[in-house]
Coordinates of C-alpha atoms in Angstrom, one line a residue:
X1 CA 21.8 48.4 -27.5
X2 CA 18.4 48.3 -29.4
X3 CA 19.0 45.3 -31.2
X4 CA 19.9 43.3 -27.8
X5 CA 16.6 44.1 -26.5
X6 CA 15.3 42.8 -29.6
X7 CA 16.8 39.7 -29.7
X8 CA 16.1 39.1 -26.0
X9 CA 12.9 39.8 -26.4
X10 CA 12.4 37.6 -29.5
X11 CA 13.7 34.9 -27.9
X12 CA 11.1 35.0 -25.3
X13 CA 8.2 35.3 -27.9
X14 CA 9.8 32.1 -29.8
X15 CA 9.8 30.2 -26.5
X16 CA 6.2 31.5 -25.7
X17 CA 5.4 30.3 -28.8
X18 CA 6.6 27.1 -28.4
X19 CA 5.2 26.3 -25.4
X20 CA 1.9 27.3 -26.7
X21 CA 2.1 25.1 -29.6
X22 CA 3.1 21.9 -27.3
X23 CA -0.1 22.7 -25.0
X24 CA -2.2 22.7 -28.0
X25 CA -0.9 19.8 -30.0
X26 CA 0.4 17.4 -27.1
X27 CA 2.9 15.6 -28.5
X28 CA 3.4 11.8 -27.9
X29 CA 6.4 11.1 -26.8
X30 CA 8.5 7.9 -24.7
X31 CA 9.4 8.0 -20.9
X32 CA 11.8 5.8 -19.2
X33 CA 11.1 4.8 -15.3
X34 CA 13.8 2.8 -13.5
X35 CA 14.3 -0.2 -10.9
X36 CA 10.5 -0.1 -10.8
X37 CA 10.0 -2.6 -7.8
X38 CA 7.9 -5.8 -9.0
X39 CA 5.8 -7.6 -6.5
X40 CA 4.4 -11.4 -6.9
X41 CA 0.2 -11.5 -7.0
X42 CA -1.5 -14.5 -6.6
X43 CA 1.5 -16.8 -3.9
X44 CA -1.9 -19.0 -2.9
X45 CA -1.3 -20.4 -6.2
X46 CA 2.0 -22.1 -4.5
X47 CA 0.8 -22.1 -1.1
X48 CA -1.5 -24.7 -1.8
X49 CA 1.3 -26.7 -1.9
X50 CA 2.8 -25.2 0.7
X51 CA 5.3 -23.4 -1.2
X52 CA 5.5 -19.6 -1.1
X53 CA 7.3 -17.8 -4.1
X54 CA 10.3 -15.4 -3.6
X55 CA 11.8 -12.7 -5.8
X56 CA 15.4 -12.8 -6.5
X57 CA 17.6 -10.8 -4.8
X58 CA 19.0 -8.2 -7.5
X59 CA 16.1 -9.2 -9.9
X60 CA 13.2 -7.9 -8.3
X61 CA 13.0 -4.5 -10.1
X62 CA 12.5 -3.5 -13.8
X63 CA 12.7 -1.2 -15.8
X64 CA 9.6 0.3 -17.6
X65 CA 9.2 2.5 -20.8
X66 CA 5.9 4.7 -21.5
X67 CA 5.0 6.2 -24.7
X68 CA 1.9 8.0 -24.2
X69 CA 1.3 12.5 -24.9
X70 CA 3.0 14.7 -22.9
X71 CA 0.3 15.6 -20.8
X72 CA -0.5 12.2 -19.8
X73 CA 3.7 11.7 -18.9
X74 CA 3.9 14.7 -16.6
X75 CA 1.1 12.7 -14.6
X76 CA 3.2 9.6 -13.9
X77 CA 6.3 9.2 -12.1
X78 CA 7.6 5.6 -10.4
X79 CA 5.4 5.3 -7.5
X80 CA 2.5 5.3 -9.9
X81 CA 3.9 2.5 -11.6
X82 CA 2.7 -1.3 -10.6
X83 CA 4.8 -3.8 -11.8
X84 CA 3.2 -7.3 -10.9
X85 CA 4.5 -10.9 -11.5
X86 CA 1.7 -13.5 -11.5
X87 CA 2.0 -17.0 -10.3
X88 CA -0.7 -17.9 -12.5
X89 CA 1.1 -17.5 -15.5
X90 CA 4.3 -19.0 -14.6
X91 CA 6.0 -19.8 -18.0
X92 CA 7.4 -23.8 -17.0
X93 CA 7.2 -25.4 -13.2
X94 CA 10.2 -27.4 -14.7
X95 CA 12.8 -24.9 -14.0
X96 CA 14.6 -23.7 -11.1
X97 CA 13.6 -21.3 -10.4
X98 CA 10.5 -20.5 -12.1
X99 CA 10.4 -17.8 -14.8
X100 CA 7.3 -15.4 -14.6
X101 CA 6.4 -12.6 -16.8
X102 CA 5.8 -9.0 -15.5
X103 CA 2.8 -7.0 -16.4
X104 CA 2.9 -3.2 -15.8
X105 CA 0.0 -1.4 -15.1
X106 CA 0.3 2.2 -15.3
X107 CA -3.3 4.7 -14.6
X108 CA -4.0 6.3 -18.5
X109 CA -1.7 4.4 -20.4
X110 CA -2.9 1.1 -22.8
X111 CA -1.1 -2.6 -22.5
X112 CA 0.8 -1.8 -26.0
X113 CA 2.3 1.9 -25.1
X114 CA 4.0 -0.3 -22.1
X115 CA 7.6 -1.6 -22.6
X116 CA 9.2 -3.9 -19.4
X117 CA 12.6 -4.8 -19.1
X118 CA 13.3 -7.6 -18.6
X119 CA 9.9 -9.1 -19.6
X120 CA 10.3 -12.2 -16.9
X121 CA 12.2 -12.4 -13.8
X122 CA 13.0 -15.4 -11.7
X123 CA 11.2 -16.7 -8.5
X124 CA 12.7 -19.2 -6.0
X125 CA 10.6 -20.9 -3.7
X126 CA 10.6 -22.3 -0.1
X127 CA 8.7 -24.0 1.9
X128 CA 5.6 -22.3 3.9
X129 CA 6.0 -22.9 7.6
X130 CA 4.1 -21.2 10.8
X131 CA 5.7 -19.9 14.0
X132 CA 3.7 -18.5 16.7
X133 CA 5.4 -15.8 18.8
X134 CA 4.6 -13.5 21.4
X135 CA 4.6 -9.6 21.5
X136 CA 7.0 -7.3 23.5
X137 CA 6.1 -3.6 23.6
X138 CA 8.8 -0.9 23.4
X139 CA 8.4 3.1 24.1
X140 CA 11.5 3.8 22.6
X141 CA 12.8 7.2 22.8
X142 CA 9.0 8.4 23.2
X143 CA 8.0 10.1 26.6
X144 CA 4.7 11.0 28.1
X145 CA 4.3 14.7 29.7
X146 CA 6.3 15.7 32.0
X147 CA 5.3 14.4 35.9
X148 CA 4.6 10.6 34.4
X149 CA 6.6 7.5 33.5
X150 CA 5.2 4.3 31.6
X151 CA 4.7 1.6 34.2
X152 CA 3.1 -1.2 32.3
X153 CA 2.4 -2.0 28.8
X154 CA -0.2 -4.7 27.9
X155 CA 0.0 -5.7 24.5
X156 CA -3.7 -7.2 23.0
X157 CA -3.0 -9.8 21.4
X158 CA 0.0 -10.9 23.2
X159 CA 1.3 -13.4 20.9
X160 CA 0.7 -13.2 17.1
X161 CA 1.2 -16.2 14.6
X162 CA 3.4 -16.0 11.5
X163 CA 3.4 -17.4 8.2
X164 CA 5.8 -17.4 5.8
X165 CA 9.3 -19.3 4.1
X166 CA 11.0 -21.5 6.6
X167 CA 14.2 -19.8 6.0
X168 CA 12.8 -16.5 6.8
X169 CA 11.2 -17.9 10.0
X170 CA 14.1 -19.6 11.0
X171 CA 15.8 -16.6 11.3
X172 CA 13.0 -14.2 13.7
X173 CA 14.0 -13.6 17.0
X174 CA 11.2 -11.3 18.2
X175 CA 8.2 -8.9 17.7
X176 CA 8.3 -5.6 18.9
X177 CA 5.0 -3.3 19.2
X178 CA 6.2 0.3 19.0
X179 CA 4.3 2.7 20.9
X180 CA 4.4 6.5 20.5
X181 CA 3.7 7.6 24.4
X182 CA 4.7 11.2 23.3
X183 CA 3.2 14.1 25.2
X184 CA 0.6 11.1 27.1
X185 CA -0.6 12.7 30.5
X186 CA -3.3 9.3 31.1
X187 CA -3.4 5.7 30.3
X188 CA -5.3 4.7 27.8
X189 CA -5.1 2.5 25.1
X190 CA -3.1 3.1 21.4
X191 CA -2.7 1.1 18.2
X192 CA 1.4 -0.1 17.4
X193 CA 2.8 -1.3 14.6
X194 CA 4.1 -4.5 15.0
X195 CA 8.5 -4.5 14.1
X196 CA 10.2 -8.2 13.2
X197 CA 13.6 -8.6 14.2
X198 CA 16.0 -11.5 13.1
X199 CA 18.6 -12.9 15.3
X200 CA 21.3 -10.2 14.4
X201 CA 19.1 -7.6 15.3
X202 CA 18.4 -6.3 12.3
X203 CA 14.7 -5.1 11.5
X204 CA 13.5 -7.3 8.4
X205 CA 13.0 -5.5 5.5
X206 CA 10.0 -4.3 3.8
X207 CA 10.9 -7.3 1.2
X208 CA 11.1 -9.5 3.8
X209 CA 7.9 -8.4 5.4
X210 CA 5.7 -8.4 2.6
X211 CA 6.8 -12.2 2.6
X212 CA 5.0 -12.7 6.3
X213 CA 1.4 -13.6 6.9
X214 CA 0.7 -12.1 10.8
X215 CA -2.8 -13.6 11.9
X216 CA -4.6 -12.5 14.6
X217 CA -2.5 -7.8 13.5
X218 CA -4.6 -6.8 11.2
X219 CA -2.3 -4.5 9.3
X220 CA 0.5 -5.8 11.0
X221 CA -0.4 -3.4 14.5
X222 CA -2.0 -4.7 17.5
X223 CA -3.7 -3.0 20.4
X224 CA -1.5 -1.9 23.4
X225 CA -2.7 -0.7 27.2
X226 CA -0.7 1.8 28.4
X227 CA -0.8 2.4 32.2
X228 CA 1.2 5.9 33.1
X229 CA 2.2 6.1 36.7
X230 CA 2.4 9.6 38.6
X231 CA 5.8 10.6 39.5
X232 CA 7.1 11.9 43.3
X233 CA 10.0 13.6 44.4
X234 CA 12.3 13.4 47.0
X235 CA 11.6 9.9 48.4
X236 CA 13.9 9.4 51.4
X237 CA 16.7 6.2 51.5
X238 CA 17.0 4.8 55.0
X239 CA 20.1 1.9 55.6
X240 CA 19.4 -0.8 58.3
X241 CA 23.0 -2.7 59.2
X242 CA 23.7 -6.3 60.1
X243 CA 26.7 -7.4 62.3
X244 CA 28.8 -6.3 65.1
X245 CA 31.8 -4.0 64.0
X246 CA 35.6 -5.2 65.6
X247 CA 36.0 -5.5 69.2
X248 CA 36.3 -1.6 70.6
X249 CA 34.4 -0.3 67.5
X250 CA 30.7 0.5 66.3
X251 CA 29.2 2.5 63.6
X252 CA 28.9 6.1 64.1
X253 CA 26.8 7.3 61.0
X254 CA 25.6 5.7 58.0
X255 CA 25.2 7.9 54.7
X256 CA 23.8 7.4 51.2
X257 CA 24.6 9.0 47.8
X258 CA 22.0 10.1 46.8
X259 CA 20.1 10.6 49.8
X260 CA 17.2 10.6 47.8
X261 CA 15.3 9.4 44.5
X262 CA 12.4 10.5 42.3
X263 CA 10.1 7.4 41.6
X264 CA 7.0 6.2 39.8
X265 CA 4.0 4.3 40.8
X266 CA 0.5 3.8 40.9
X267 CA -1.7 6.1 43.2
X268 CA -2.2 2.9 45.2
X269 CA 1.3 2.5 45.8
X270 CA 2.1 5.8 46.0
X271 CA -0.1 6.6 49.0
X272 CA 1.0 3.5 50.7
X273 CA 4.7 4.8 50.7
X274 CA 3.7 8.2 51.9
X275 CA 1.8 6.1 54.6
X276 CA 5.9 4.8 55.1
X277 CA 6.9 8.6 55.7
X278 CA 8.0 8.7 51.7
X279 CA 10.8 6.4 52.9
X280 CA 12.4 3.5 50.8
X281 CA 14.2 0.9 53.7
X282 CA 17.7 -0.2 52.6
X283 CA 17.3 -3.6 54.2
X284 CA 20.3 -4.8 56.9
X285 CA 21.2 -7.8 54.9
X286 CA 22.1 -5.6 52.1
X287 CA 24.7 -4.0 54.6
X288 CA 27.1 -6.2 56.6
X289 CA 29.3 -4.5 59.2
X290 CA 30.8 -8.0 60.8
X291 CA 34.2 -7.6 61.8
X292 CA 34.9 -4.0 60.6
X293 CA 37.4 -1.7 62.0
X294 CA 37.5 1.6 59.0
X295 CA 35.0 3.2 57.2
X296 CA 33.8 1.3 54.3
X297 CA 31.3 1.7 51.2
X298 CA 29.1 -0.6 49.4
X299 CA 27.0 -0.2 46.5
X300 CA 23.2 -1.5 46.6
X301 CA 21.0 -1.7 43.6
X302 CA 18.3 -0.3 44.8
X303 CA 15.8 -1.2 42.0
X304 CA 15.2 -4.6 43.5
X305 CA 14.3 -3.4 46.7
X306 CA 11.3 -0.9 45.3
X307 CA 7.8 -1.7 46.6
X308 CA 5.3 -3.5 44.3
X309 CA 4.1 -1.0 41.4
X310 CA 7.1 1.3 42.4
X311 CA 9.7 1.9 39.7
X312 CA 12.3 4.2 39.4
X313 CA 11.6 7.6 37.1
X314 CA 13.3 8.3 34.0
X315 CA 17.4 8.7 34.4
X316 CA 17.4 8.0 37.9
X317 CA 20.5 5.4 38.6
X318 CA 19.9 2.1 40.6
X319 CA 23.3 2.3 41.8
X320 CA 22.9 3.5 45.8
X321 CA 26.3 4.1 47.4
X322 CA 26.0 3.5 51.0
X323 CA 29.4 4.9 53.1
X324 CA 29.5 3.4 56.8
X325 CA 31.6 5.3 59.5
X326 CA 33.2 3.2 61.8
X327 CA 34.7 4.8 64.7
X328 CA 36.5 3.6 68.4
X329 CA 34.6 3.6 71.5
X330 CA 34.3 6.4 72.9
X331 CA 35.2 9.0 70.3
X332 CA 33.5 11.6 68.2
X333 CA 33.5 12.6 64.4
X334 CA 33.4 16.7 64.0
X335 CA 32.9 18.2 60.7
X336 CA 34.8 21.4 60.1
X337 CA 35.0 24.2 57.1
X338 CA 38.2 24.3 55.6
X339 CA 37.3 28.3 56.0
X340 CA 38.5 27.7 60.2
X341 CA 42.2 26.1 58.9
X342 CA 45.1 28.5 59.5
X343 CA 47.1 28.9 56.0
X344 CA 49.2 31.4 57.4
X345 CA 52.8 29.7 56.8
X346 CA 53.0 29.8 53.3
X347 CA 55.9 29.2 50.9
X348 CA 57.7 32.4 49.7
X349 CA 56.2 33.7 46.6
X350 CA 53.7 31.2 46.5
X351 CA 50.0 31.1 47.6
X352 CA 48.3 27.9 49.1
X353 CA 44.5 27.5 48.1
X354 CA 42.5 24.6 50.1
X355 CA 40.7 22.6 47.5
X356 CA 38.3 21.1 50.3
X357 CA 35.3 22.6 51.6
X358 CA 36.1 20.6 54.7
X359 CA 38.0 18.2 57.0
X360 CA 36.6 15.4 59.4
X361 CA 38.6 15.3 62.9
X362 CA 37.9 12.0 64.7
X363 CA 38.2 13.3 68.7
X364 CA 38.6 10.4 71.4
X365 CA 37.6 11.2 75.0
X366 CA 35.0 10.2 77.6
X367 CA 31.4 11.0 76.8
X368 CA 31.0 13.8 78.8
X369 CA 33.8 15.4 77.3
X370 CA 33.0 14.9 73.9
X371 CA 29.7 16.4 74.9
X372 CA 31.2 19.3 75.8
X373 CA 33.8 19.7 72.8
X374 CA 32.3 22.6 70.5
X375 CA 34.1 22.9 67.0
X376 CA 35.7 26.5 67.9
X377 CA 37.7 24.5 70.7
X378 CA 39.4 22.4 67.7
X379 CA 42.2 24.7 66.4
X380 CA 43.6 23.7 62.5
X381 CA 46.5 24.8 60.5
X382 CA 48.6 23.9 57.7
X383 CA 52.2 24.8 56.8
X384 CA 53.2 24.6 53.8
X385 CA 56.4 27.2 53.8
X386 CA 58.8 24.4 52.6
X387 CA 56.9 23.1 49.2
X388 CA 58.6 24.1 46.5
X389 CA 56.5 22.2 43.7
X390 CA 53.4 24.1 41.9
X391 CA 49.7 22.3 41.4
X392 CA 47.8 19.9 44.0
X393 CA 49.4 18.7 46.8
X394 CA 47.8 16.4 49.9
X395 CA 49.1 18.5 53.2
X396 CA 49.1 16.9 56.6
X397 CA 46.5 19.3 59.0
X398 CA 48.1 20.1 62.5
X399 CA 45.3 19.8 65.0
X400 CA 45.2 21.1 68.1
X401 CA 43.1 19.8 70.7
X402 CA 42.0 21.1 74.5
X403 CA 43.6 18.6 77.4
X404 CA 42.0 15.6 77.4
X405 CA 41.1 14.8 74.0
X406 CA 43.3 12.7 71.5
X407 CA 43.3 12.7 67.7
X408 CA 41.9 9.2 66.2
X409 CA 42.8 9.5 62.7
X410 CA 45.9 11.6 60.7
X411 CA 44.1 14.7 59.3
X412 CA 44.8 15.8 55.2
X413 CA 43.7 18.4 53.1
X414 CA 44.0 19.2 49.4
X415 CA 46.0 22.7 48.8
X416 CA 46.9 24.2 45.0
X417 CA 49.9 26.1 45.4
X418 CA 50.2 29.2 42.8
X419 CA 52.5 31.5 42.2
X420 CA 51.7 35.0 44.5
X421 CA 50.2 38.4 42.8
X422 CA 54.2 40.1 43.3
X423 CA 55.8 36.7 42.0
X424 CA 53.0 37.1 38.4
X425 CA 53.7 40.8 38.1
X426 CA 57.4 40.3 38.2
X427 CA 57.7 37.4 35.8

């Protein structure tokens, strides 16, 4: 056991050792860096000609060995590494493409300790053309603090001019400003960086950017207003109608889902709707009622009927389903909890559950009488003693009204038959 302590403990003296000679003599020795990226210095040497080089796709890195003490090594890695091919020194303008030798520059290390492989690449060339386009701003998935939406974005410059290879520019489709509105309670004003899509939709690379010349973004960002607009609850929809419903018909009541929105706007705009009782008009053109004879629904896109500087907030659908009741002459719509039906005659063994929370009884009679018809005078019931089959069923209501009065419409509700408590504990 002694002589295992030993040994461990000489091997940690001989490592200590070691180490303590390598501090003190700082050995040279060779590192190997790979697919060091190479960019091209000096392009105005082309450009004067309107030519603007390009690396080659799957040639545009090398790789880079460093001889240099140990010290110095555990000071580099890639990133400190700049591999650059100059157009100054290009080897022969007589071949396609040009061949250019890459020099390496690396912080503490000589010219001759530096090995690059290969020790030229090629460079094509195209021809330098100049598109001007304009700016779109996007918040993304950014969103300001809580009781504010974004309700304009002015980008400064609003167009931006671009240089580069005509095949390149060919191919651009538009320039996105991306602004961080995170956590934003006021507008103000915030510097985006500029994003290049090509047709396809693809962002361009950083390869392909480093290609691009953008006057007028210094640093490839631009300036960009934003204007946050408070947010208000609970804004009321009213529906206006157009038309005359069938012969012996008109509409009883008009409803909306939702019956109200949560919108955005400027403090301008917002006090001139709450001047409007907080009330957004579904216009009657929207909702034609010519020639009907049955309920009907229709859905309105309410987003292009919002006041000026009033937008929607945040996940709040356009889509306004408005539902028109169209009733007889002379007739009333009552509204009843499916609490008041009598479920009494039920099937043996079985229990019937109303799925409903209520049922609509259309009532015709003269006006008076209908004035005087109180819920607790319509009497409901259901029998469903002779269904046999388990799950959902649509059951005809019996509905019983006082002398005078006569039923407009059949009356359904939706019942769930189960099996009873006695039938579940003798199974």
């Amino acid at each position: 056991m002694n002589k295992f302590t030993l040994k461990i403990l000489s091997l940690a003296v001989a490592i200590l050792l070691w180490l303590l000679v390598v501090n003190i003599e700082d050995p040279v020795r060779s590192e190997t860096y790979w697919e060091v990226p190479v960019t091209i210095v000096n392009e105005s040497y082309l450009t004067s000609d309107l030519r603007i080089p390009l690396l080659v796709e799957g040639s545009d890195t090398v790789t880079v060995r460093i001889q240099a003490e140990s010290s110095v090594l555990r000071e580099i890695d890639r990133d400190s590494i700049t591999a650059e091919a100059d157009m100054t020194q290009i080897i022969s303008m007589d071949t396609t493409p040009y061949m250019v030798p890459v020099r390496v520059i690396c912080p503490g290390v000589s010219d001759e300790n530096i090995t690059v492989t290969p020790a030229n690449i090629p460079i094509e060339t195209d021809d330098l053309t100049t598109q001007a386009m304009t700016i779109s701003a996007s918040v993304g998935n950014t969103r300001p603090e809580s009781g504010y939406e974004v309700g304009k974005l002015t980008v400064n410059p609003e167009k931006v001019t671009i240089s580069g290879p005509e095949d390149l520019i060919s191919k651009l489709d538009r320039v996105v400003a991306d602004v961080d509105v995170s956590s934003m309670n006021q507008s103000g004003s915030i510097s985006a960086p500029l994003h290049i899509y090509d047709k396809n939709g693809d962002e361009l690379t950083d390869t392909q950017m480093s290609y691009l010349n953008l006057q007028g973004a210094e640093n490839n960002t631009v300036s960009v207003d934003v204007d946050l607009w408070r947010v208000k609850t609970d804004i009321n929809i009213q529906v206006e109608s157009s038309g005359t419903p069938e012969d012996g018909y008109q509409v009883s009541d008009i409803t909306t889902v939702p019956n109200t929105l949560s919108v955005a706007g400027t403090e301008e705009a917002l006090k001139e709707l709450e001047d409007n009782g907080n009330t957004i008009t579904i216009p009657a053109s929207e909702v034609d009622v010519s020639g009907k004879n049955a309920d009907f629904e229709q859905t309105v896109d309410i987003e292009d009927l919002l006041p000026n500087d009033i937008m929607l907030a945040r996940d709040i659908s356009s889509s306004v389903i408005v539902s028109v009741t169209i009733l007889p002459y002379d007739s009333k719509e009552y509204v009843i909890p499916s609490t008041k039906i009598d479920r009494s005659k039920q099937p043996e063994n079985m229990t019937a559950v109303i799925m409903d929370d209520s049922v609509t009884v259309r009532v015709r009679g003269s006006d008076e009488d209908l004035e005087n018809l109180k819920e607790d005078d319509i009497k409901l019931s259901i029998d469903t003693s002779k269904y046999t089959k388990e799950g959902e069923q649509e059951v005809p209501v019996n509905v019983t009204l006082p002398e005078g009065y006569e039923l407009v419409d059949e009356v359904t509700v939706r019942v769930n038959l189960t099996p009873s408590a006695e039938r579940q504990s003798e199974e």
